[in-house]
Amino acid sequence: MSAALFEPYALRSVTVPNRIWMAPMCQYSAEPTGPGAGVAGDWHFAHYAARAAGGTGLILLEATAVAPEGRISPYDLGLWNDTQTEALRRITGFLKERGTVPGIQIAHAGRKASTDRPWLGGAPVGPEEHGWQPSAPSPVAFADGHPVPHELTVEEIHEITGQFAAAAERALAAGFQVVEIHGAHGYLIGEFLSPHSNRRTDSYGGSFENRTRFALEVVDAVRAVWPAELPLLFRVSATDWLDDGGWTADETVALARLLKEHGVDLLDVSTGGNAAGVRIPVGPGYQVPFAARIKAETDLPVAAVGLITDPVQAEKILADDEADAVLLGRKLLRDPYWARRAARELGGEVPTPDQYHRA
């Protein structure tokens, strides 16, 4: 029997050549200001090209901001102007040449915006370091030492919804075949979902219906401009890992059913990120049970992520029907050729560049 990891997977008109996908991971390597702000450069090209040459089936580019103030850091990629769109075409063109499906995650960081690069500590930065005041559903700081965010008005919420749609249009112009909406890790959409961060009393806060309203409006706005033949993904944190007052796995299952109705094709299932200082039981495949539950209880396909590092482990997740694909993060930072090694170990196959055949 052939390994499930190396079976193609169809999403609408797009067929991904295998089930080894690259999770979005910010590189914090764009210029912070000026005409190069948010623009992909040589580092981004080399980084993603290496993973494509390594046989990765789908590459989801890092959280790419729909507006300048939606960046996690001043050094993030953006998709709010034509210069950024044009620079990304170089990457998508190469990925397609290698048989890899190019995808991109579009995002707004909400109250977790305006922070430094992680290797410099990741603390909030002010205007003197190219920073700005973050915005959020409610004026509740993410953690001690973080600024109290500006509480978004309903008009501003609608404006951000439009920014997501505009970014999706630019993603299409840049050559991407998959777009993923970032609703996880305590960034803006996830902040609306969770009562831990959403204290609103209007139609965007309180009940499950109200807290999911912004997420569904963003999905609808993106789906309206994203071609019907191309897939739309949504990343969710399945739990805040809080005993009380947070977003829960039960709510994630309910949201998954709604996302399916609104045109989402696959749920990228992660956890956490919205509450500081929580204890998370991290271990190999620790988030897979959340993906498995959604797959078992809904009709929405899922991808699993979280300390999936070993080919046999990844194959078992698919063979046990716990997910439809696996997303690798840090492991692909360490090893761009993980898919090629997995193919050798499991008897699968990924395309080898002509230039490497003699090796």
Short mmCIF file of C-alpha atoms in Angstrom, two decimals:
data_model
loop_
_atom_site.label_atom_id
_atom_site.label_comp_id
_atom_site.label_asym_id
_atom_site.label_seq_id
_atom_site.Cartn_x
_atom_site.Cartn_y
_atom_site.Cartn_z
CA MET A 1 0.00 0.00 0.00
CA SER A 2 1.23 3.49 -0.79
CA ALA A 3 1.71 5.95 2.04
CA ALA A 4 -1.25 8.28 2.61
CA LEU A 5 1.19 11.18 3.00
CA PHE A 6 1.98 11.00 -0.70
CA GLU A 7 -1.53 10.74 -2.05
CA PRO A 8 -2.80 13.87 -3.88
CA TYR A 9 -5.54 15.89 -2.27
CA ALA A 10 -8.17 17.86 -4.20
CA LEU A 11 -9.63 21.13 -2.95
CA ARG A 12 -12.14 22.47 -5.48
CA SER A 13 -10.16 22.72 -8.76
CA VAL A 14 -6.75 22.58 -7.06
CA THR A 15 -4.97 19.27 -6.55
CA VAL A 16 -2.16 19.32 -4.00
CA PRO A 17 0.40 16.65 -4.92
CA ASN A 18 0.80 15.32 -1.37
CA ARG A 19 -0.47 15.79 2.20
CA ILE A 20 2.75 17.39 3.52
CA TRP A 21 1.96 21.07 3.85
CA MET A 22 3.91 23.98 5.26
CA ALA A 23 2.25 25.96 8.04
CA PRO A 24 2.44 29.78 7.94
CA MET A 25 5.47 31.00 9.91
CA CYS A 26 6.40 34.68 10.00
CA GLN A 27 9.94 35.56 8.93
CA TYR A 28 9.92 39.15 10.25
CA SER A 29 12.19 40.08 7.36
CA ALA A 30 10.47 42.87 5.41
CA GLU A 31 11.34 46.55 5.60
CA PRO A 32 9.34 48.32 8.33
CA THR A 33 8.73 51.63 6.53
CA GLY A 34 9.02 53.36 3.18
CA PRO A 35 8.30 51.91 -0.27
CA GLY A 36 9.66 48.50 0.81
CA ALA A 37 7.33 48.17 3.80
CA GLY A 38 5.72 44.74 3.84
CA VAL A 39 7.41 43.72 0.57
CA ALA A 40 8.81 40.22 0.10
CA GLY A 41 12.53 40.20 -0.64
CA ASP A 42 15.37 37.80 -1.37
CA TRP A 43 15.11 36.11 2.03
CA HIS A 44 11.47 35.25 1.47
CA PHE A 45 12.16 33.90 -2.00
CA ALA A 46 15.05 31.72 -0.88
CA HIS A 47 13.13 30.48 2.18
CA TYR A 48 10.01 29.35 0.33
CA ALA A 49 11.85 28.15 -2.78
CA ALA A 50 13.92 25.75 -0.67
CA ARG A 51 10.81 24.12 0.80
CA ALA A 52 9.30 23.76 -2.66
CA ALA A 53 12.48 22.12 -3.96
CA GLY A 54 12.23 19.83 -0.94
CA GLY A 55 8.90 18.42 -2.12
CA THR A 56 6.38 20.20 0.13
CA GLY A 57 2.93 19.88 -1.47
CA LEU A 58 1.33 23.14 -0.30
CA ILE A 59 3.18 26.13 1.10
CA LEU A 60 1.16 28.66 3.07
CA LEU A 61 3.10 31.90 3.23
CA GLU A 62 3.34 33.56 6.59
CA ALA A 63 0.67 35.74 8.19
CA THR A 64 0.47 38.61 5.69
CA ALA A 65 -1.20 41.73 6.97
CA VAL A 66 -4.27 43.20 5.29
CA ALA A 67 -3.33 46.70 6.54
CA PRO A 68 -0.19 48.34 7.98
CA GLU A 69 -1.64 48.37 11.51
CA GLY A 70 -2.58 44.69 11.13
CA ARG A 71 1.06 43.53 11.15
CA ILE A 72 2.31 41.53 14.12
CA SER A 73 5.56 43.45 13.82
CA PRO A 74 6.71 46.32 11.63
CA TYR A 75 8.77 43.71 9.74
CA ASP A 76 5.89 41.54 8.51
CA LEU A 77 4.73 41.01 4.96
CA GLY A 78 1.67 42.91 3.74
CA LEU A 79 -0.89 42.78 0.97
CA TRP A 80 -2.28 46.29 0.94
CA ASN A 81 -0.54 47.70 -2.16
CA ASP A 82 0.58 46.80 -5.68
CA THR A 83 4.31 46.75 -4.85
CA GLN A 84 3.71 43.96 -2.36
CA THR A 85 1.55 42.07 -4.85
CA GLU A 86 4.19 42.27 -7.58
CA ALA A 87 6.99 41.03 -5.29
CA LEU A 88 5.00 37.93 -4.35
CA ARG A 89 4.61 36.89 -8.01
CA ARG A 90 8.27 35.86 -8.07
CA ILE A 91 7.61 33.39 -5.24
CA THR A 92 4.35 31.96 -6.57
CA GLY A 93 5.88 31.49 -10.01
CA PHE A 94 8.76 29.42 -8.66
CA LEU A 95 6.52 27.31 -6.41
CA LYS A 96 4.30 26.44 -9.36
CA GLU A 97 7.35 25.53 -11.45
CA ARG A 98 8.33 23.03 -8.76
CA GLY A 99 4.81 21.53 -8.58
CA THR A 100 4.07 23.07 -5.17
CA VAL A 101 0.72 24.79 -4.64
CA PRO A 102 1.24 28.39 -3.44
CA GLY A 103 -1.03 29.57 -0.64
CA ILE A 104 -1.02 32.59 1.63
CA GLN A 105 -2.45 33.40 5.02
CA ILE A 106 -4.07 36.84 5.29
CA ALA A 107 -4.25 38.30 8.76
CA HIS A 108 -4.80 41.17 11.15
CA ALA A 109 -2.90 41.00 14.44
CA GLY A 110 -5.38 43.00 16.52
CA ARG A 111 -4.20 43.67 20.07
CA LYS A 112 -1.04 41.58 19.51
CA ALA A 113 0.22 43.95 16.80
CA SER A 114 3.21 46.30 16.94
CA THR A 115 5.76 43.98 18.57
CA ASP A 116 9.46 43.50 17.96
CA ARG A 117 11.00 40.56 16.14
CA PRO A 118 11.00 37.44 18.36
CA TRP A 119 14.79 37.05 18.36
CA LEU A 120 14.91 40.55 19.89
CA GLY A 121 12.42 39.63 22.61
CA GLY A 122 9.10 40.27 20.85
CA ALA A 123 8.05 43.04 23.25
CA PRO A 124 5.63 45.79 22.17
CA VAL A 125 7.26 48.65 20.27
CA GLY A 126 6.23 52.30 20.07
CA PRO A 127 6.40 54.94 17.34
CA GLU A 128 10.13 55.46 17.90
CA GLU A 129 10.64 51.84 16.77
CA HIS A 130 8.14 51.97 13.87
CA GLY A 131 5.23 50.87 16.10
CA TRP A 132 1.63 52.03 16.55
CA GLN A 133 -1.34 51.60 18.90
CA PRO A 134 -3.01 48.22 18.34
CA SER A 135 -6.77 47.84 17.99
CA ALA A 136 -9.08 45.10 19.24
CA PRO A 137 -12.70 44.15 19.93
CA SER A 138 -12.35 45.50 23.48
CA PRO A 139 -9.85 47.71 25.35
CA VAL A 140 -8.21 44.74 27.09
CA ALA A 141 -4.43 44.36 26.92
CA PHE A 142 -3.03 40.98 25.90
CA ALA A 143 -0.68 40.78 28.88
CA ASP A 144 1.18 42.86 31.45
CA GLY A 145 3.45 45.27 29.63
CA HIS A 146 1.28 45.34 26.54
CA PRO A 147 -0.66 48.49 25.65
CA VAL A 148 -4.41 48.79 26.06
CA PRO A 149 -5.72 48.54 22.50
CA HIS A 150 -8.12 50.91 20.81
CA GLU A 151 -11.66 49.49 20.85
CA LEU A 152 -12.86 49.16 17.27
CA THR A 153 -16.06 50.90 16.25
CA VAL A 154 -18.58 49.04 14.11
CA GLU A 155 -17.55 51.23 11.18
CA GLU A 156 -13.90 50.26 11.70
CA ILE A 157 -14.86 46.57 11.90
CA HIS A 158 -16.56 46.85 8.52
CA GLU A 159 -13.48 48.63 7.12
CA ILE A 160 -11.22 45.75 8.21
CA THR A 161 -13.62 43.25 6.63
CA GLY A 162 -13.14 45.13 3.37
CA GLN A 163 -9.36 45.04 3.86
CA PHE A 164 -9.46 41.24 4.06
CA ALA A 165 -11.40 41.11 0.80
CA ALA A 166 -8.98 43.51 -0.90
CA ALA A 167 -6.01 41.42 0.29
CA ALA A 168 -7.64 38.29 -1.15
CA GLU A 169 -7.99 40.05 -4.51
CA ARG A 170 -4.31 40.97 -4.39
CA ALA A 171 -3.42 37.38 -3.45
CA LEU A 172 -5.16 36.22 -6.62
CA ALA A 173 -3.31 38.81 -8.69
CA ALA A 174 -0.04 37.62 -7.12
CA GLY A 175 -0.67 34.07 -8.34
CA PHE A 176 -1.78 32.26 -5.20
CA GLN A 177 -4.10 29.28 -5.60
CA VAL A 178 -5.09 28.97 -1.93
CA VAL A 179 -5.90 31.67 0.59
CA GLU A 180 -6.21 31.09 4.33
CA ILE A 181 -7.92 33.46 6.77
CA HIS A 182 -6.07 33.68 10.08
CA GLY A 183 -8.59 33.24 12.88
CA ALA A 184 -6.20 31.71 15.43
CA HIS A 185 -3.51 32.48 18.03
CA GLY A 186 -5.18 35.47 19.63
CA TYR A 187 -5.01 37.74 16.62
CA LEU A 188 -7.96 39.92 15.65
CA ILE A 189 -10.50 37.35 14.43
CA GLY A 190 -9.63 35.02 17.30
CA GLU A 191 -10.00 37.95 19.72
CA PHE A 192 -13.57 38.42 18.53
CA LEU A 193 -14.33 34.70 18.92
CA SER A 194 -13.24 34.41 22.55
CA PRO A 195 -15.09 35.90 25.54
CA HIS A 196 -11.67 36.17 27.19
CA SER A 197 -10.79 39.06 24.86
CA ASN A 198 -14.21 40.13 23.55
CA ARG A 199 -16.16 42.09 26.19
CA ARG A 200 -18.42 43.92 23.74
CA THR A 201 -22.12 44.40 24.39
CA ASP A 202 -23.17 45.15 20.83
CA SER A 203 -23.90 42.75 17.95
CA TYR A 204 -20.22 41.67 17.87
CA GLY A 205 -20.01 40.50 21.49
CA GLY A 206 -21.70 38.34 24.09
CA SER A 207 -23.39 35.33 22.51
CA PHE A 208 -21.71 32.72 20.32
CA GLU A 209 -23.65 34.11 17.36
CA ASN A 210 -22.36 37.61 18.01
CA ARG A 211 -18.76 36.60 18.73
CA THR A 212 -18.58 34.61 15.47
CA ARG A 213 -20.19 37.39 13.42
CA PHE A 214 -16.93 39.10 12.42
CA ALA A 215 -15.27 35.83 11.40
CA LEU A 216 -18.19 34.89 9.18
CA GLU A 217 -18.42 38.37 7.68
CA VAL A 218 -14.73 38.17 6.76
CA VAL A 219 -15.23 34.72 5.24
CA ASP A 220 -18.21 35.97 3.23
CA ALA A 221 -16.30 39.04 2.01
CA VAL A 222 -13.29 36.95 0.95
CA ARG A 223 -15.39 34.22 -0.63
CA ALA A 224 -17.23 36.90 -2.66
CA VAL A 225 -14.00 37.98 -4.38
CA TRP A 226 -12.04 34.72 -4.29
CA PRO A 227 -12.83 32.56 -7.37
CA ALA A 228 -15.36 29.80 -6.82
CA GLU A 229 -12.96 27.25 -8.30
CA LEU A 230 -10.20 28.04 -5.74
CA PRO A 231 -10.11 26.81 -2.14
CA LEU A 232 -10.50 28.92 0.98
CA LEU A 233 -8.99 27.78 4.28
CA PHE A 234 -9.50 29.08 7.82
CA ARG A 235 -7.07 28.71 10.71
CA VAL A 236 -8.59 28.41 14.17
CA SER A 237 -7.33 27.96 17.70
CA ALA A 238 -9.58 25.13 18.88
CA THR A 239 -9.20 26.16 22.52
CA ASP A 240 -7.78 29.02 24.60
CA TRP A 241 -6.64 26.37 27.15
CA LEU A 242 -8.56 28.23 29.86
CA ASP A 243 -10.67 26.43 32.45
CA ASP A 244 -13.29 29.15 32.32
CA GLY A 245 -14.15 32.19 30.21
CA GLY A 246 -12.34 31.26 27.01
CA TRP A 247 -13.01 29.85 23.56
CA THR A 248 -13.69 26.11 23.72
CA ALA A 249 -13.44 22.96 21.60
CA ASP A 250 -17.24 22.67 21.59
CA GLU A 251 -17.51 26.16 20.11
CA THR A 252 -14.88 25.26 17.51
CA VAL A 253 -16.98 22.31 16.32
CA ALA A 254 -20.01 24.60 16.05
CA LEU A 255 -17.97 27.22 14.18
CA ALA A 256 -16.63 24.58 11.79
CA ARG A 257 -20.17 23.73 10.70
CA LEU A 258 -20.88 27.42 10.03
CA LEU A 259 -17.62 27.91 8.14
CA LYS A 260 -18.52 25.01 5.87
CA GLU A 261 -21.88 26.66 5.10
CA HIS A 262 -20.09 29.94 4.28
CA GLY A 263 -17.71 28.41 1.75
CA VAL A 264 -14.63 27.39 3.73
CA ASP A 265 -13.08 24.22 2.30
CA LEU A 266 -10.71 23.13 5.08
CA LEU A 267 -10.03 24.02 8.71
CA ASP A 268 -6.41 24.42 9.80
CA VAL A 269 -6.62 23.40 13.46
CA SER A 270 -4.21 24.90 15.98
CA THR A 271 -4.73 26.00 19.61
CA GLY A 272 -3.88 28.74 22.09
CA GLY A 273 -2.32 32.16 21.71
CA ASN A 274 -5.15 34.33 23.04
CA ALA A 275 -4.42 34.15 26.78
CA ALA A 276 -1.01 34.87 28.26
CA GLY A 277 0.52 32.59 30.86
CA VAL A 278 -1.70 29.55 30.32
CA ARG A 279 -0.36 26.05 30.85
CA ILE A 280 -0.46 24.07 27.59
CA PRO A 281 0.29 20.32 27.63
CA VAL A 282 2.78 20.45 24.78
CA GLY A 283 3.97 17.14 23.35
CA PRO A 284 4.17 15.27 20.05
CA GLY A 285 0.93 15.75 18.15
CA TYR A 286 -0.72 17.49 21.12
CA GLN A 287 -3.18 19.37 18.92
CA VAL A 288 -4.16 16.45 16.69
CA PRO A 289 -7.11 15.33 18.88
CA PHE A 290 -8.83 18.66 18.22
CA ALA A 291 -8.53 18.19 14.46
CA ALA A 292 -9.69 14.58 14.80
CA ARG A 293 -12.80 15.61 16.72
CA ILE A 294 -13.77 18.24 14.13
CA LYS A 295 -13.24 15.73 11.32
CA ALA A 296 -15.37 13.14 13.12
CA GLU A 297 -18.22 15.50 14.05
CA THR A 298 -18.50 17.75 10.98
CA ASP A 299 -18.29 17.52 7.20
CA LEU A 300 -15.40 20.00 7.05
CA PRO A 301 -11.97 18.61 6.07
CA VAL A 302 -9.14 19.41 8.49
CA ALA A 303 -5.37 19.74 8.62
CA ALA A 304 -3.51 18.90 11.82
CA VAL A 305 -0.54 20.86 13.16
CA GLY A 306 1.60 20.91 16.28
CA LEU A 307 4.84 19.00 16.96
CA ILE A 308 4.37 16.67 14.00
CA THR A 309 8.00 15.83 13.31
CA ASP A 310 8.35 12.17 12.35
CA PRO A 311 7.21 10.61 9.03
CA VAL A 312 5.71 7.55 10.73
CA GLN A 313 3.83 9.81 13.16
CA ALA A 314 2.50 11.94 10.29
CA GLU A 315 1.47 8.88 8.28
CA LYS A 316 -0.42 7.44 11.26
CA ILE A 317 -2.43 10.64 11.69
CA LEU A 318 -3.69 10.30 8.13
CA ALA A 319 -4.08 6.52 8.22
CA ASP A 320 -6.15 6.78 11.41
CA ASP A 321 -8.38 9.37 9.67
CA GLU A 322 -7.60 12.04 12.24
CA ALA A 323 -6.85 14.63 9.54
CA ASP A 324 -6.80 15.07 5.78
CA ALA A 325 -3.32 16.63 5.72
CA VAL A 326 -0.52 17.55 8.11
CA LEU A 327 0.98 21.01 8.45
CA LEU A 328 4.61 21.20 9.52
CA GLY A 329 6.00 24.34 11.12
CA ARG A 330 9.29 24.44 12.98
CA LYS A 331 10.30 21.06 11.56
CA LEU A 332 10.35 22.60 8.08
CA LEU A 333 12.42 25.50 9.39
CA ARG A 334 15.01 22.95 10.49
CA ASP A 335 14.72 20.70 7.44
CA PRO A 336 13.49 22.11 4.11
CA TYR A 337 13.76 18.61 2.59
CA TRP A 338 11.62 16.81 5.17
CA ALA A 339 9.15 15.63 2.50
CA ARG A 340 11.97 14.05 0.49
CA ARG A 341 13.32 12.24 3.55
CA ALA A 342 9.82 11.05 4.47
CA ALA A 343 9.36 9.68 0.95
CA ARG A 344 12.54 7.64 1.27
CA GLU A 345 11.49 6.32 4.67
CA LEU A 346 7.91 5.43 3.74
CA GLY A 347 8.37 4.42 0.13
CA GLY A 348 6.61 7.47 -1.28
CA GLU A 349 7.67 9.81 -4.02
CA VAL A 350 8.15 13.55 -4.47
CA PRO A 351 9.57 15.19 -7.62
CA THR A 352 13.34 15.62 -7.64
CA PRO A 353 14.69 18.73 -9.39
CA ASP A 354 16.72 17.79 -12.45
CA GLN A 355 19.68 19.63 -10.98
CA TYR A 356 19.74 17.20 -8.01
CA HIS A 357 19.36 13.86 -9.80
CA ARG A 358 23.08 13.11 -9.74
CA ALA A 359 22.94 13.22 -5.93
#
